[in-house]
Amino acid sequence: MTTAKVLLLACGSFNPPTLMHFRMFEVARDTLRRQGYQVVGGVVSPVHDGYGKEGLAKSEDRLEMLRLCAGDSDWIRVSDWECQQQEWQLTLKVLQHHQNCLNAIPSCNINSNASPVKNGPKKQRIADSEFPQWLSTTAVTAALEGEVKVKLLCGADMFQTFIKPGLWRQEHVEEILGHFGVVVLHRDGCDPNDLIYENDLINKYQSNIVVAKEWVSNNVSSTKVRRAARRGDSVKYLVHDKIINLVTQLYSGNKYKYTGMFPTPSPNDVLMESTSPTTNMINELNAQRSLVVTAPRRPPNLLIEKGAFPGQAIKVTEEKGVVATGSERVHCMSSLKDYVMIISECNNQKNQSNNNPIDYV
């Protein structure tokens, strides 16, 4: 039986790239190898500046950091195609472009500026043809020998956004899952298998979804790295040594400073934090009760995780209507201050009756 050949493509902000961004490639490759795939390359494609995320470093800076990081890898390359376009590109278009390049390799007709050699020995055709920098010799050779399939590589948080209303076009999700396929990294507290089981659309394409488990737990994220740099804390061992100085310069608070209280990670960041408030945020907000801050990207009506209590970091999910608290029904307000107050007030009411923390359903 012919071994399926795969090229892994990760899209995202990489703002900045962390060690975990590159670690996920290794975990994904190991998982695919065990399942009988041949991984011929990995490609990192940073998002266009037009994405519009607050605090997003310029593409040339992110590309420089990625190239420095990937310089130590013998199979991961950086693609600048997305950044070089006139505007921000949808993930599906990025996948299609890279797949089209691979499909064109047998005829060596990839680069309009190239002068390819269409005949002759394989090695000579590769050496004398001009290919994009993200195409390694291994990937080119594999494409000449047969079909290489591009698969999207992403974290569990990005994978879960596939079903978030208004964020993805359904036809794009179906094309990505059905035609390309996805390799998604499992992480603690965010199991992609749950979504595959619970959502009919995702379940339909489960045969084209590979879940890779990272057994060495590590919640390093770009958001946390930016926060550390902004506060003057060390980022060593969170990012590649070659980019420590760049990260410090870019995110120390001078060039790409966040103006909001709650910097929100991109849906494409790998191993992202939840968009729910953290314990420190809630405590800080309670200490400044007069301050009203609108929580970004959070719908006005939320379903609060069971077992929540005042001061706890809370995980929330979308739910139409109101928040249900047993027999009570409480409307969530639009600001984080009101949100925290509601939790406190509900707990106070419940504690008066049985001294037990309120259970949210």
Coordinates of C-alpha atoms in Angstrom, one line a residue:
M1 CA 0.0 0.0 0.0
T2 CA 1.3 3.5 -0.9
T3 CA 2.2 5.6 2.1
A4 CA 0.3 8.9 2.2
K5 CA 2.6 11.9 2.1
V6 CA 1.8 15.0 4.1
L7 CA 3.0 18.5 4.5
L8 CA 2.0 20.2 7.7
L9 CA 0.9 23.9 7.4
A10 CA 0.4 26.1 10.5
C11 CA -1.3 29.5 10.1
G12 CA -1.4 32.1 12.9
S13 CA -0.2 35.3 14.3
F14 CA 3.1 34.0 15.8
N15 CA 3.2 37.1 17.8
P16 CA 5.8 36.2 18.9
P17 CA 6.6 32.6 17.9
T18 CA 7.2 30.4 21.0
L19 CA 8.9 27.1 21.5
M20 CA 5.5 25.5 21.6
H21 CA 4.7 26.6 18.1
F22 CA 7.6 24.5 16.9
R23 CA 7.1 21.7 19.4
M24 CA 3.6 21.1 18.0
F25 CA 5.2 20.2 14.6
E26 CA 7.3 17.5 16.3
V27 CA 4.4 16.1 18.2
A28 CA 2.2 16.1 15.0
R29 CA 4.9 14.4 13.0
D30 CA 5.4 11.6 15.6
T31 CA 1.6 11.0 15.7
L32 CA 1.3 10.8 11.9
R33 CA 4.3 8.5 11.5
R34 CA 2.7 6.1 14.0
Q35 CA -0.4 6.1 11.9
G36 CA 1.5 5.3 8.7
Y37 CA 1.9 8.8 7.1
Q38 CA 5.1 10.2 5.7
V39 CA 5.6 13.8 6.8
V40 CA 7.7 15.5 4.1
G41 CA 7.8 19.0 5.5
G42 CA 6.4 21.6 7.9
V43 CA 5.5 25.2 7.0
V44 CA 4.7 28.2 9.2
S45 CA 2.6 30.9 7.5
P46 CA 2.2 34.1 9.6
V47 CA -0.9 36.1 9.2
H48 CA -1.0 39.3 7.1
D49 CA -0.7 42.7 8.8
G50 CA -4.3 43.4 7.7
Y51 CA -5.6 40.9 10.2
G52 CA -6.0 43.9 12.5
K53 CA -5.2 42.3 15.9
E54 CA -4.3 44.8 18.5
G55 CA -0.6 44.7 19.3
L56 CA 0.3 42.6 16.2
A57 CA 3.9 43.1 15.3
K58 CA 4.7 44.0 11.7
S59 CA 5.0 41.0 9.4
E60 CA 8.6 41.7 8.6
D61 CA 9.4 41.4 12.4
R62 CA 7.4 38.2 12.8
L63 CA 8.9 36.7 9.7
E64 CA 12.4 37.5 10.9
M65 CA 11.7 35.8 14.3
L66 CA 10.2 32.8 12.6
R67 CA 13.2 32.4 10.2
L68 CA 15.6 32.6 13.1
C69 CA 13.7 29.9 15.0
A70 CA 13.2 27.6 12.0
G71 CA 16.9 27.9 11.1
D72 CA 17.7 25.1 13.5
S73 CA 15.2 22.7 11.9
D74 CA 15.9 20.4 9.0
W75 CA 12.3 20.1 8.0
I76 CA 10.3 23.2 9.1
R77 CA 10.3 26.2 6.8
V78 CA 8.7 29.7 6.8
S79 CA 6.3 30.9 4.1
D80 CA 6.0 34.6 3.5
W81 CA 3.3 34.3 0.8
E82 CA 0.4 35.3 3.2
C83 CA 2.3 38.4 4.4
Q84 CA 3.1 39.5 0.8
Q85 CA -0.5 39.7 -0.4
Q86 CA -2.4 42.9 -0.7
E87 CA -4.7 42.0 2.2
W88 CA -5.4 39.5 4.9
Q89 CA -6.1 36.0 3.5
L90 CA -8.6 33.4 4.7
T91 CA -7.1 30.2 6.0
L92 CA -8.7 28.2 3.2
K93 CA -7.0 30.4 0.6
V94 CA -3.6 29.9 2.3
L95 CA -4.1 26.1 2.2
Q96 CA -5.1 26.2 -1.4
H97 CA -2.1 28.3 -2.5
H98 CA 0.4 25.9 -0.9
Q99 CA -1.4 22.9 -2.2
N100 CA -1.4 24.3 -5.7
C101 CA 2.4 24.9 -5.5
L102 CA 2.9 21.3 -4.5
N103 CA 0.7 20.1 -7.3
A104 CA 2.6 22.1 -9.8
I105 CA 6.0 20.6 -8.9
P106 CA 5.9 17.6 -11.4
S107 CA 5.9 20.1 -14.2
C108 CA 8.3 22.5 -12.4
N109 CA 5.8 25.2 -13.2
I110 CA 5.6 27.0 -9.8
N111 CA 7.3 30.3 -10.1
S112 CA 6.4 32.7 -12.9
N113 CA 10.0 34.1 -12.7
A114 CA 11.6 30.7 -12.9
S115 CA 13.3 29.0 -15.8
P116 CA 12.6 25.4 -15.0
V117 CA 14.2 22.3 -16.5
K118 CA 11.2 20.1 -17.4
N119 CA 13.2 17.1 -18.5
G120 CA 16.2 15.2 -17.2
P121 CA 17.2 13.5 -14.0
K122 CA 15.1 14.3 -10.9
K123 CA 18.0 15.8 -8.9
Q124 CA 18.9 18.1 -11.9
R125 CA 15.3 19.2 -12.3
I126 CA 15.2 20.2 -8.6
A127 CA 18.6 22.0 -8.6
D128 CA 17.9 23.9 -11.8
S129 CA 14.3 25.0 -10.9
E130 CA 13.4 28.0 -8.8
F131 CA 11.1 27.0 -5.9
P132 CA 9.6 29.1 -3.1
Q133 CA 11.8 29.1 0.0
W134 CA 9.2 27.2 2.1
L135 CA 9.7 24.1 -0.2
S136 CA 12.4 21.9 1.1
T137 CA 14.3 19.5 -1.1
T138 CA 12.6 16.6 0.7
A139 CA 9.1 18.1 -0.1
V140 CA 10.0 18.7 -3.7
T141 CA 11.4 15.2 -4.2
A142 CA 8.3 13.7 -2.6
A143 CA 6.0 15.8 -4.8
L144 CA 7.8 14.6 -7.9
E145 CA 7.3 11.0 -6.8
G146 CA 3.6 11.4 -6.1
E147 CA 0.8 13.4 -4.5
V148 CA 1.7 15.4 -1.3
K149 CA -1.3 16.5 0.7
V150 CA -1.3 19.7 2.7
K151 CA -2.9 19.4 6.2
L152 CA -3.7 22.2 8.5
L153 CA -1.9 22.0 11.9
C154 CA -3.5 23.8 14.8
G155 CA -4.1 23.8 18.5
A156 CA -7.2 22.6 20.2
D157 CA -8.4 26.2 20.9
M158 CA -8.3 27.1 17.2
F159 CA -10.0 23.9 16.3
Q160 CA -12.9 24.7 18.6
T161 CA -13.5 28.0 16.8
F162 CA -14.7 26.1 13.8
I163 CA -18.1 26.0 15.3
K164 CA -18.1 29.5 16.7
P165 CA -21.0 31.4 15.1
G166 CA -19.9 34.2 12.7
L167 CA -16.2 33.3 12.8
W168 CA -15.9 30.7 10.0
R169 CA -17.9 30.1 6.9
Q170 CA -19.4 26.6 7.1
E171 CA -18.4 25.8 3.5
H172 CA -14.8 26.8 4.4
V173 CA -14.8 24.5 7.4
E174 CA -16.2 21.7 5.3
E175 CA -13.5 22.3 2.6
I176 CA -10.7 22.4 5.2
L177 CA -11.9 19.3 7.0
G178 CA -13.0 17.3 4.0
H179 CA -10.4 18.1 1.3
F180 CA -7.3 19.0 3.3
G181 CA -7.7 17.5 6.7
V182 CA -6.6 18.7 10.1
V183 CA -4.0 17.7 12.7
V184 CA -5.0 19.2 16.0
L185 CA -3.1 19.1 19.3
H186 CA -4.9 18.0 22.4
R187 CA -4.1 19.9 25.5
D188 CA -5.2 19.7 29.1
G189 CA -8.8 21.1 29.6
C190 CA -9.4 21.2 25.8
D191 CA -10.1 17.8 24.2
P192 CA -10.7 17.9 20.5
N193 CA -12.4 14.5 20.7
D194 CA -15.3 16.1 22.6
L195 CA -16.0 18.5 19.7
I196 CA -15.7 15.7 17.2
Y197 CA -18.3 13.7 19.1
E198 CA -20.7 16.5 19.9
N199 CA -20.8 18.5 16.6
D200 CA -22.4 16.8 13.6
L201 CA -20.5 18.8 11.1
I202 CA -17.1 18.0 12.6
N203 CA -18.1 14.4 13.2
K204 CA -18.9 14.0 9.5
Y205 CA -15.2 14.4 8.7
Q206 CA -13.7 12.7 11.7
S207 CA -11.8 10.3 9.4
N208 CA -9.8 13.3 8.1
I209 CA -9.0 14.7 11.6
V210 CA -5.9 13.5 13.5
V211 CA -5.7 14.3 17.2
A212 CA -2.1 14.5 18.5
K213 CA -1.5 14.3 22.2
E214 CA 1.3 16.3 23.9
W215 CA 2.1 14.3 27.0
V216 CA 4.6 16.9 28.2
S217 CA 2.2 19.6 29.5
N218 CA 3.2 23.1 28.7
N219 CA 0.9 26.1 28.5
V220 CA 3.3 28.6 27.0
S221 CA 1.5 31.0 24.7
S222 CA 2.3 34.1 22.7
T223 CA 0.0 36.1 25.0
K224 CA 1.9 35.1 28.1
V225 CA 5.2 35.9 26.4
R226 CA 4.0 39.3 25.4
R227 CA 2.8 40.0 28.9
A228 CA 6.2 38.9 30.4
A229 CA 8.1 41.1 27.9
R230 CA 5.8 44.1 28.6
R231 CA 6.4 43.8 32.3
G232 CA 10.2 43.5 31.9
D233 CA 10.2 39.8 33.0
S234 CA 12.5 37.2 31.4
V235 CA 11.3 35.3 28.4
K236 CA 14.2 32.9 28.3
Y237 CA 13.1 29.2 27.8
L238 CA 9.7 30.5 26.5
V239 CA 11.1 31.5 23.1
H240 CA 14.1 30.5 21.0
D241 CA 17.4 32.1 22.3
K242 CA 17.9 33.7 18.9
I243 CA 14.9 35.9 19.3
I244 CA 15.0 36.9 23.0
N245 CA 16.4 40.3 22.2
L246 CA 13.9 40.9 19.4
V247 CA 11.0 39.8 21.6
T248 CA 12.2 42.2 24.4
Q249 CA 12.5 45.1 22.0
L250 CA 9.2 44.5 20.2
Y251 CA 6.9 43.8 23.1
S252 CA 8.6 45.7 26.0
G253 CA 5.9 48.4 25.9
N254 CA 7.5 50.7 23.4
K255 CA 6.7 49.5 19.9
Y256 CA 3.6 47.3 20.2
K257 CA 2.1 48.2 23.5
Y258 CA -1.4 46.9 24.4
T259 CA -3.8 49.7 25.3
G260 CA -6.5 47.4 26.7
M261 CA -6.6 45.7 30.1
F262 CA -7.2 42.3 28.6
P263 CA -5.1 41.5 25.6
T264 CA -7.0 38.9 23.6
P265 CA -5.1 36.1 21.8
S266 CA -5.8 35.4 18.2
P267 CA -8.0 32.5 17.3
N268 CA -5.0 31.2 15.3
D269 CA -2.5 31.3 18.2
V270 CA -1.4 27.8 19.2
L271 CA -2.2 26.7 22.8
M272 CA -4.1 29.9 23.4
E273 CA -5.6 30.9 26.8
S274 CA -9.3 31.0 27.3
T275 CA -10.9 34.3 26.6
S276 CA -12.5 34.2 30.0
P277 CA -11.0 36.4 32.8
T278 CA -8.2 34.9 34.9
T279 CA -8.1 35.0 38.7
N280 CA -5.7 37.9 38.8
M281 CA -7.9 39.9 36.4
I282 CA -11.0 39.3 38.6
N283 CA -9.2 40.2 41.8
E284 CA -7.8 43.4 40.2
L285 CA -11.2 44.3 38.9
N286 CA -12.8 43.7 42.3
A287 CA -10.2 46.1 43.8
Q288 CA -11.3 48.8 41.4
R289 CA -15.1 48.4 41.5
S290 CA -15.7 51.8 40.0
L291 CA -13.9 50.7 36.8
V292 CA -16.1 49.2 34.1
V293 CA -14.2 47.3 31.4
T294 CA -15.9 45.6 28.5
A295 CA -14.5 42.1 28.0
P296 CA -13.4 41.6 24.4
R297 CA -14.9 38.9 22.2
R298 CA -17.3 37.7 24.9
P299 CA -21.0 37.4 24.1
P300 CA -23.3 39.2 26.5
N301 CA -25.0 35.9 27.6
L302 CA -22.8 33.2 28.9
L303 CA -23.1 29.8 30.5
I304 CA -20.9 29.7 33.6
E305 CA -18.9 26.5 34.4
K306 CA -20.3 24.3 37.2
G307 CA -18.7 24.9 40.5
A308 CA -17.8 28.6 39.9
F309 CA -17.3 30.8 42.9
P310 CA -16.2 34.5 43.5
G311 CA -12.5 35.0 42.6
Q312 CA -12.1 31.8 40.7
A313 CA -10.9 31.7 37.1
I314 CA -14.1 31.0 35.1
K315 CA -14.5 29.1 31.9
V316 CA -17.5 30.3 29.9
T317 CA -19.3 29.0 26.9
E318 CA -21.9 30.6 24.6
E319 CA -25.5 30.1 25.4
K320 CA -28.6 31.9 24.1
G321 CA -30.9 33.6 26.6
V322 CA -29.7 33.7 30.2
V323 CA -27.5 32.1 32.7
A324 CA -29.3 29.4 34.6
T325 CA -28.5 28.9 38.3
G326 CA -30.6 26.0 39.5
S327 CA -34.2 27.3 39.6
E328 CA -32.9 30.8 39.3
R329 CA -32.3 32.6 35.9
V330 CA -29.9 35.5 35.9
H331 CA -29.1 37.8 32.9
C332 CA -25.4 38.4 32.4
M333 CA -24.6 42.1 31.9
S334 CA -22.3 43.3 29.2
S335 CA -19.3 44.4 31.3
L336 CA -16.9 42.2 33.2
K337 CA -17.5 44.2 36.4
D338 CA -21.2 43.3 36.3
Y339 CA -20.4 39.7 35.4
V340 CA -18.2 39.4 38.5
M341 CA -20.8 41.1 40.7
I342 CA -23.5 38.7 39.5
I343 CA -21.4 35.7 40.5
S344 CA -20.7 37.3 43.9
E345 CA -24.4 38.1 44.5
C346 CA -25.6 34.7 43.5
N347 CA -23.1 33.0 45.8
N348 CA -24.1 35.2 48.6
Q349 CA -27.8 34.3 48.1
K350 CA -27.0 30.6 47.9
N351 CA -24.7 30.7 50.9
Q352 CA -27.3 32.2 53.1
S353 CA -29.5 29.2 52.5
N354 CA -27.1 26.2 52.8
N355 CA -23.5 27.6 53.1
N356 CA -22.5 25.7 49.9
P357 CA -21.0 27.2 46.8
I358 CA -23.6 27.8 44.1
D359 CA -23.6 25.2 41.3
Y360 CA -24.1 26.7 37.8
V361 CA -25.6 24.4 35.2

